[in-house]
Coordinates of C-alpha atoms in Angstrom, one line a residue:
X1 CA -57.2 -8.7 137.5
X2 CA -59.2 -12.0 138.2
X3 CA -62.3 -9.9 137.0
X4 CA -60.7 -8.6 133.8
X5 CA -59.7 -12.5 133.0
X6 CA -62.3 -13.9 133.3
X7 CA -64.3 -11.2 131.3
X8 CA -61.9 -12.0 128.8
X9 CA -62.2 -15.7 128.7
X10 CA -66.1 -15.3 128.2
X11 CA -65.7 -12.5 125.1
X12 CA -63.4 -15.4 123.8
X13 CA -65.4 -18.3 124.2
X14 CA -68.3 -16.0 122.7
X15 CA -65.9 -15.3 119.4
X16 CA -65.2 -18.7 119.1
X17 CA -68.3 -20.3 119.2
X18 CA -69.8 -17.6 117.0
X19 CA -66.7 -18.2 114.3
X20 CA -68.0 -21.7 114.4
X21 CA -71.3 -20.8 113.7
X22 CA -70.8 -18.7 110.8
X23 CA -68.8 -21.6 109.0
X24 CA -71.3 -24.2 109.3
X25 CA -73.5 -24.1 106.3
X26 CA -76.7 -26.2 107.7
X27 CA -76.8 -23.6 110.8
X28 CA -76.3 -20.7 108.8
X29 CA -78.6 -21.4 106.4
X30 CA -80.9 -24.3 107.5
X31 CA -80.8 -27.7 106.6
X32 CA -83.8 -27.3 103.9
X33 CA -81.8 -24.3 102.3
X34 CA -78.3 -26.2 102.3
X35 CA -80.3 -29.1 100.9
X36 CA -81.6 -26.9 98.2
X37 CA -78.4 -25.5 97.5
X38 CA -76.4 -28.4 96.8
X39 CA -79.0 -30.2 94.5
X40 CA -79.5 -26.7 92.3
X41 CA -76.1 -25.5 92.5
X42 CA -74.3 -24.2 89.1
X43 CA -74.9 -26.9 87.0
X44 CA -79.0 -27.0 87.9
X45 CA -81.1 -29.5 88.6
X46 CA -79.0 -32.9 88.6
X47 CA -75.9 -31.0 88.6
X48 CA -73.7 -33.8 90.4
X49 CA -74.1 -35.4 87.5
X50 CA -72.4 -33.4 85.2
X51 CA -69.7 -31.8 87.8
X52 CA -67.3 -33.6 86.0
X53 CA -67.0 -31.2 83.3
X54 CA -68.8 -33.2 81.0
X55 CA -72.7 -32.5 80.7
X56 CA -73.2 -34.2 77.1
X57 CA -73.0 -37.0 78.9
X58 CA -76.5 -35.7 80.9
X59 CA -78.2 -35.5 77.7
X60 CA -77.3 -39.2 76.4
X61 CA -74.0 -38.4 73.7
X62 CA -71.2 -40.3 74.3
X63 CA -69.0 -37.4 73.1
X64 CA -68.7 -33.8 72.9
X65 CA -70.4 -32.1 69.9
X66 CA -67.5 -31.1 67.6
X67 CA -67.2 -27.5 67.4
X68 CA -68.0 -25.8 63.5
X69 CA -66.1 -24.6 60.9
X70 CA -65.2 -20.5 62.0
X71 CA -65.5 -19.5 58.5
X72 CA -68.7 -20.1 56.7
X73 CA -70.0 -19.0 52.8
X74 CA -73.8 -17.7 52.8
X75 CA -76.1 -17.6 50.0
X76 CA -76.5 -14.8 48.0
X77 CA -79.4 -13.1 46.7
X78 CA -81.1 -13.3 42.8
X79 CA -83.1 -11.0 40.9
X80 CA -83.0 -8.3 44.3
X81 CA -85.1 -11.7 46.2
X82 CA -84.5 -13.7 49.0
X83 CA -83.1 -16.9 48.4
X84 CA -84.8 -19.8 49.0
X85 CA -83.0 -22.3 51.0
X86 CA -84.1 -26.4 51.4
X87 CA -80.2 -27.5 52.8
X88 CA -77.2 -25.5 52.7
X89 CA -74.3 -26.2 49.8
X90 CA -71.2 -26.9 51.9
X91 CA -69.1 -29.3 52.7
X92 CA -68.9 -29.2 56.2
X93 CA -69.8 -32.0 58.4
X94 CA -73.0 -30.1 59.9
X95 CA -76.3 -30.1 60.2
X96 CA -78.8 -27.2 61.5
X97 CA -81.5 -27.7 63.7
X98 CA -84.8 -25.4 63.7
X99 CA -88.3 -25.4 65.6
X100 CA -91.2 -24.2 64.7
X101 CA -93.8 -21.8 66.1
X102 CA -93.4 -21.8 69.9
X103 CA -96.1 -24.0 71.1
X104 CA -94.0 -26.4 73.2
X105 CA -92.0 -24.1 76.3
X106 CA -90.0 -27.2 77.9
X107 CA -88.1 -25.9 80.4
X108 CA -85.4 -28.5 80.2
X109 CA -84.7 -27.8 76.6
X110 CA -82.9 -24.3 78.1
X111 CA -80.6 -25.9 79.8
X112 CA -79.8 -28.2 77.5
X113 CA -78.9 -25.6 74.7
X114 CA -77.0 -23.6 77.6
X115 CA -74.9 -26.5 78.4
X116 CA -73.9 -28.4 75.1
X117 CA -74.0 -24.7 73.8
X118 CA -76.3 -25.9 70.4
X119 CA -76.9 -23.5 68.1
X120 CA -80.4 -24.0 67.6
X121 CA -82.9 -21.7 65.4
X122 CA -86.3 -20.9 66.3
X123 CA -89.0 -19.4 63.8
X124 CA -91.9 -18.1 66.3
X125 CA -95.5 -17.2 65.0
X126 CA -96.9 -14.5 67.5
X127 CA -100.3 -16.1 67.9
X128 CA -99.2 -19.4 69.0
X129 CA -96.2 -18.1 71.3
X130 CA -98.8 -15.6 73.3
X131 CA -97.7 -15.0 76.8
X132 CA -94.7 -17.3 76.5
X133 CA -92.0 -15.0 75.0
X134 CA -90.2 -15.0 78.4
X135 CA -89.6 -18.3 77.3
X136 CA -87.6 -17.6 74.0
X137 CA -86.1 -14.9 75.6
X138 CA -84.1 -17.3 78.0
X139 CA -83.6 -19.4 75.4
X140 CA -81.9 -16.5 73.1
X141 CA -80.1 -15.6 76.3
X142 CA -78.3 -18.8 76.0
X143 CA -77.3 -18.6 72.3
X144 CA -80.6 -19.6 70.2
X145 CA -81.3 -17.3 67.4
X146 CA -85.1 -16.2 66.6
X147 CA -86.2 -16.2 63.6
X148 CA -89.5 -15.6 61.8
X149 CA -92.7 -17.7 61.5
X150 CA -95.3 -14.6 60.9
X151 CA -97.9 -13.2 62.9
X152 CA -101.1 -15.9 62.8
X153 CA -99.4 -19.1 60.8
X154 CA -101.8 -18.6 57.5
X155 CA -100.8 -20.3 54.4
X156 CA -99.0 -17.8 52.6
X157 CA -98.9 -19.0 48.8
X158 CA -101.7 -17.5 47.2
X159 CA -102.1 -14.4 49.3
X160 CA -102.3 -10.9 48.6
X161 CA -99.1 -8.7 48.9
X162 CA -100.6 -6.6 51.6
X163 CA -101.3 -9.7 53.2
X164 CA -98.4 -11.5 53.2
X165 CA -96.3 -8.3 54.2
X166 CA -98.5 -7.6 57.0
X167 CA -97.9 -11.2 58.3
X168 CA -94.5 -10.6 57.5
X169 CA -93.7 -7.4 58.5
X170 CA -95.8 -7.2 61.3
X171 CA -93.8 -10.5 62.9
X172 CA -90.3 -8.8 62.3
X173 CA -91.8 -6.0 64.4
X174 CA -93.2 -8.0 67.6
X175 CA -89.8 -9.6 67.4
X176 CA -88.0 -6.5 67.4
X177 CA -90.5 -5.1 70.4
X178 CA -89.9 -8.5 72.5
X179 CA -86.3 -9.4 71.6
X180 CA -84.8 -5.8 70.0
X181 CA -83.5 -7.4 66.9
X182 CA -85.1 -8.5 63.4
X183 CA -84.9 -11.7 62.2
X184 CA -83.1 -12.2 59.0
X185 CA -85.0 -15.5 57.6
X186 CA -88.7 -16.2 57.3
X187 CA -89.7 -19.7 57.5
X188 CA -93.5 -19.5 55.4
X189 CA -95.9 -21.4 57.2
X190 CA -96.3 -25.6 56.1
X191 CA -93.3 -24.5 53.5
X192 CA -95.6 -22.8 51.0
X193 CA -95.2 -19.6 49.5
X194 CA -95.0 -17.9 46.0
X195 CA -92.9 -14.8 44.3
X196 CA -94.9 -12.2 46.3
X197 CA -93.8 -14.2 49.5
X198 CA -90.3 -13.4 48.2
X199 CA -91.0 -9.8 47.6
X200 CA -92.5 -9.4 50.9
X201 CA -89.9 -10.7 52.9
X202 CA -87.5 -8.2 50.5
X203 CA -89.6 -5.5 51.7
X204 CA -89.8 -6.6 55.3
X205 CA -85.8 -6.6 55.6
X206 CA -85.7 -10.3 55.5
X207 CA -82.4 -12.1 53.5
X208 CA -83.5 -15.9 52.9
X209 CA -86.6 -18.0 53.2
X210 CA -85.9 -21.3 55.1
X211 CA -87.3 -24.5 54.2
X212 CA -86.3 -27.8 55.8
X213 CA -85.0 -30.4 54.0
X214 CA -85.3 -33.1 57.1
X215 CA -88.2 -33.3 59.4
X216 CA -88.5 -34.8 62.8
X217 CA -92.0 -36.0 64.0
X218 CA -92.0 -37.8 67.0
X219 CA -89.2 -39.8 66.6
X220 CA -85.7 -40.3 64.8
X221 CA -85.3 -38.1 61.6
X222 CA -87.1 -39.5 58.8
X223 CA -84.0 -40.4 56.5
X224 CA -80.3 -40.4 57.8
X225 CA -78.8 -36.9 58.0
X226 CA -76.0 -35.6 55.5
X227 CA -73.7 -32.2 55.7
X228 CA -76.1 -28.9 55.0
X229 CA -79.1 -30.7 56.3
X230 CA -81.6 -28.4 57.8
X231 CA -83.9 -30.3 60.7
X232 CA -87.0 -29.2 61.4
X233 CA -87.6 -30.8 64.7
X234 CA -91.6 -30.6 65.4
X235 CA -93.0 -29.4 68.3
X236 CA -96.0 -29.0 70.5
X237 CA -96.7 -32.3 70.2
X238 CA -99.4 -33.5 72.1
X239 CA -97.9 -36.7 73.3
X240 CA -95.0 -38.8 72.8
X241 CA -91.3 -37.4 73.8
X242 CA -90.7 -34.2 74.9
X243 CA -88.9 -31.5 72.7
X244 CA -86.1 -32.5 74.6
X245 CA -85.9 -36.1 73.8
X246 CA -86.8 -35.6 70.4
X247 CA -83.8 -32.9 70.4
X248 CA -81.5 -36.0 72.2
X249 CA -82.5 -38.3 69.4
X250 CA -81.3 -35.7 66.7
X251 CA -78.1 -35.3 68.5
X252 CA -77.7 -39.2 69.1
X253 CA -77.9 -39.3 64.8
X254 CA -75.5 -36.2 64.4
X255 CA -73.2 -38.0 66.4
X256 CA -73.2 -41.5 64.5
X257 CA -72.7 -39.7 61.4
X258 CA -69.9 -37.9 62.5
X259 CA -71.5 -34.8 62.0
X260 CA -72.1 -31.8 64.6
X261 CA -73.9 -28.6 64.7
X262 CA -74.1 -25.2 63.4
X263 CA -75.4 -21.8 63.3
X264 CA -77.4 -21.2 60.3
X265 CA -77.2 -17.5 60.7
X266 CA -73.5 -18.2 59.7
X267 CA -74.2 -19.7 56.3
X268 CA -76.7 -17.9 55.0

């Protein structure tokens, strides 16, 4: 009987000290690892900082972006063409923002459209993207919609139609290969392009060509932002602020003007 104790108080001491194993984190899983864990937990890098709910204050707003209108008007089409569209005619307090071409992949600028959830548009040209469309594709995993820049960034205005479709067309299909969906706008490389631009991006399946009608270049916007404004927010700058800070800057504007912003896609 002494035997058969004692047996019994070893198995027990051997459950309870492995029971207190198991619930210690640093044993289980290393000190590095548990280190690792609680600096890159759900809210990513920096994440104690925003574990209050409230991660606009991690990118520098003071408040939470207003959320858009639900219902939206969109242009319509003239003469069987592709509008072309500068700003949008509403009178909703937004503003759109849009990048251009793909050449600046900052990895921050992910989380940042995951977390305030913006609405951002991106036209991508295929030659300066390259190998970076794993890039884009996080970013449209996280709400950004891609749009289309064409295939080698020529000057458009003044082509030939076959040309300009093949730019065009042949975009909407790398798109469609990388992405499985067609854009619906074409931005026209430096904002020039002519009637057969139009009919090309008829042909092509596209349903507006989007111009800017405020740029951002390094800095603050280059005249104060009103409702329908489209942004065009420069990138692959070479020095200066990252896309990211240039993005915060935009957002630090929207804000002061009591504006907020929305999907393009849902107003034209």
């Amino acid at each position: 009987m002494r035997a058969r104790a004692l047996v019994a108080g070893g198995l027990a001491a051997v459950l309870l000290t492995g029971c207190a194993q198991s619930v210690d984190p640093i044993e289980r899983l290393g000190r590095k690892a548990a280190q690792r864990a609680g600096s890159y937990g759900p809210d990513g890098p920096g994440g104690e900082s925003r574990a209050d709910g409230r991660p606009y204050r991690h990118w520098g707003l003071l408040a939470p972006l207003k959320a858009p209108p639900r219902v939206a008007a969109r242009a319509a089409r003239r003469d069987g063409l592709p509008p072309v569209v500068r700003r949008v005619g509403t009178s909703d307090k937004v503003v759109f923002l849009t990048y251009d071409d793909g050449a600046e992949r900052d990895p921050r600028f992910v989380d940042m459209v995951r977390e305030l959830r913006l609405p951002v548009s991106l036209f991508l040209t295929d030659s300066v993207v390259g190998p970076g469309y794993g890039h884009f594709a996080r970013l449209q995993s996280v709400g950004a919609g891609i749009q289309n820049h064409t295939l080698d960034h020529p000057a458009l205005r003044g082509l030939p139609y076959p040309g300009q479709r093949a730019e065009i067309c042949g975009q909407q299909e790398k798109v469609r290969s990388r992405f499985g969906i067609r854009p619906r706008f074409l931005r026209p490389p430096y904002g020039t392009y002519d009637r057969t631009t139009l009919r090309a991006a008829a042909d092509c399946g596209l349903s507006a060509v989007v111009l800017w009608s405020v740029s951002v270049e390094g800095g603050a916007p280059q005249r104060p932002l009103r409702a329908g404004d489209i942004v065009s927010v420069a990138s692959g700058e070479a020095s200066g602020p990252t896309l990211t800070e240039r993005t915060t800057t935009v957002l630090r504007e929207i804000e002061r003007r009591g504006l907020t912003v929305g999907r393009l896609e849902d107003y034209l």
